[in-house]
Coordinates of C-alpha atoms in Angstrom, one line a residue:
G12 CA 0.2 0.4 0.0
V13 CA 0.9 3.8 -0.8
G14 CA 0.7 6.5 1.8
Y15 CA -0.5 6.9 5.8
G16 CA -2.5 4.0 6.1
L17 CA -1.8 2.3 3.1
T18 CA -4.8 4.0 1.4
Y19 CA -3.9 3.5 -1.8
R20 CA -3.2 -0.2 -2.9
A21 CA -3.0 -1.0 -7.1
A22 CA -5.1 -4.1 -7.9
A23 CA -2.4 -4.6 -10.8
P24 CA 1.4 -3.7 -10.5
R25 CA 1.9 0.4 -10.9
R26 CA 5.0 2.3 -10.9
I27 CA 5.2 5.0 -8.0
A28 CA 7.0 8.3 -7.9
T29 CA 7.6 10.1 -5.1
I30 CA 8.1 13.9 -5.1
A31 CA 9.0 16.5 -2.5
T32 CA 6.2 18.1 -2.0
G33 CA 3.4 17.8 0.8
Y34 CA 1.0 19.3 3.0
A35 CA 4.1 21.6 4.7
D36 CA 4.6 22.6 1.6
G37 CA 0.6 24.0 1.7
F38 CA -0.4 21.4 -0.7
A39 CA -3.8 20.8 0.6
R40 CA -4.2 17.0 1.9
Q41 CA -8.3 16.8 1.1
G42 CA -9.1 16.1 -2.5
A43 CA -5.8 13.8 -2.9
S44 CA -7.9 11.3 -4.3
R45 CA -8.7 14.0 -6.9
G46 CA -5.8 15.4 -7.1
C47 CA -3.1 15.0 -10.3
A48 CA 0.1 16.0 -11.3
W49 CA 1.1 16.9 -14.8
L50 CA 4.1 15.8 -17.4
D51 CA 3.5 17.5 -20.0
D52 CA 0.2 15.5 -21.3
I53 CA 0.0 12.5 -18.9
R54 CA -1.7 13.1 -16.2
L55 CA 0.2 11.5 -13.0
P56 CA -2.9 10.8 -10.5
V57 CA -1.9 11.2 -6.7
V58 CA -2.2 7.9 -4.6
G59 CA -2.5 7.5 -1.3
R60 CA -2.8 10.1 1.5
I61 CA -0.5 13.5 1.2
S62 CA 2.2 13.2 3.4
M63 CA 4.2 16.1 5.3
D64 CA 6.8 16.3 2.5
S65 CA 5.9 13.9 0.0
L66 CA 3.5 12.7 -2.2
A67 CA 3.3 9.8 -4.5
L68 CA 2.0 10.0 -7.9
D69 CA 1.4 7.0 -10.4
I70 CA 3.6 7.3 -13.6
S71 CA 2.9 3.7 -14.9
D72 CA 1.9 5.8 -18.3
V73 CA 5.2 7.5 -18.4
P74 CA 7.1 5.9 -21.1
D75 CA 10.9 4.4 -19.8
S76 CA 12.5 7.4 -22.3
R77 CA 10.9 10.4 -20.6
L78 CA 11.9 9.5 -16.7
S79 CA 14.7 11.0 -14.6
P80 CA 15.3 11.4 -11.1
D81 CA 15.6 15.3 -11.9
M82 CA 12.4 16.0 -14.1
T83 CA 9.7 18.0 -13.0
V84 CA 6.2 17.9 -12.8
D85 CA 2.8 20.5 -12.6
L86 CA 0.8 20.4 -9.7
I87 CA -0.9 23.9 -10.9
G88 CA -0.3 24.8 -14.2
P89 CA -1.6 25.0 -17.5
R90 CA -3.7 21.8 -17.5
R91 CA -5.0 22.2 -14.2
G92 CA -5.3 25.4 -12.8
V93 CA -5.6 26.5 -9.0
D94 CA -9.0 26.6 -9.3
A95 CA -9.3 23.2 -10.4
V96 CA -6.7 22.0 -7.4
A97 CA -9.1 24.5 -5.0
E98 CA -12.3 22.8 -5.8
A99 CA -11.0 19.2 -5.2
A100 CA -10.0 20.3 -1.7
G101 CA -13.1 22.1 -1.1
T102 CA -11.5 25.4 -0.9
I103 CA -11.4 28.1 -3.2
G104 CA -8.3 29.3 -5.3
Y105 CA -6.6 32.2 -3.0
E106 CA -6.4 30.0 -0.2
I107 CA -4.3 27.4 -2.3
L108 CA -1.9 30.2 -3.5
T109 CA -1.2 31.6 -0.1
A110 CA -0.8 28.7 1.2
L111 CA 1.9 27.6 -0.9
G112 CA 5.4 27.8 0.8
H113 CA 8.8 29.1 -0.2
R114 CA 10.0 25.6 -1.9
Y115 CA 8.0 25.7 -4.7
H116 CA 9.2 26.8 -7.9
R117 CA 7.1 29.8 -9.7
D118 CA 7.0 31.0 -13.4
Y119 CA 4.7 34.3 -13.2
I120 CA 3.3 34.8 -16.8
A121 CA 1.5 38.0 -17.8
A122 CA -2.2 38.1 -17.8

């Protein structure tokens, strides 16, 4: 199982990646089962509970040629905006943005 209390159990073999972000960084624990990250055009579901400093992603759909230890994924971005993240967590976008800690990489894009 994956996550606190082993809340995620795969029905078949899966590849799981752990990334260094969690609720201590302001990433909401609520809605974890509806959460995801994106690697370009590939959706990576969050599996298990979000931990203090990490979360687990199902990377089974990522081709081996695209995997690397230093790859980055989008938790909030063009494919899943802050309002979608907030809706999954049962809150509003401003709460998500103001909770994000200093360890997040940010790209500011003119509106």
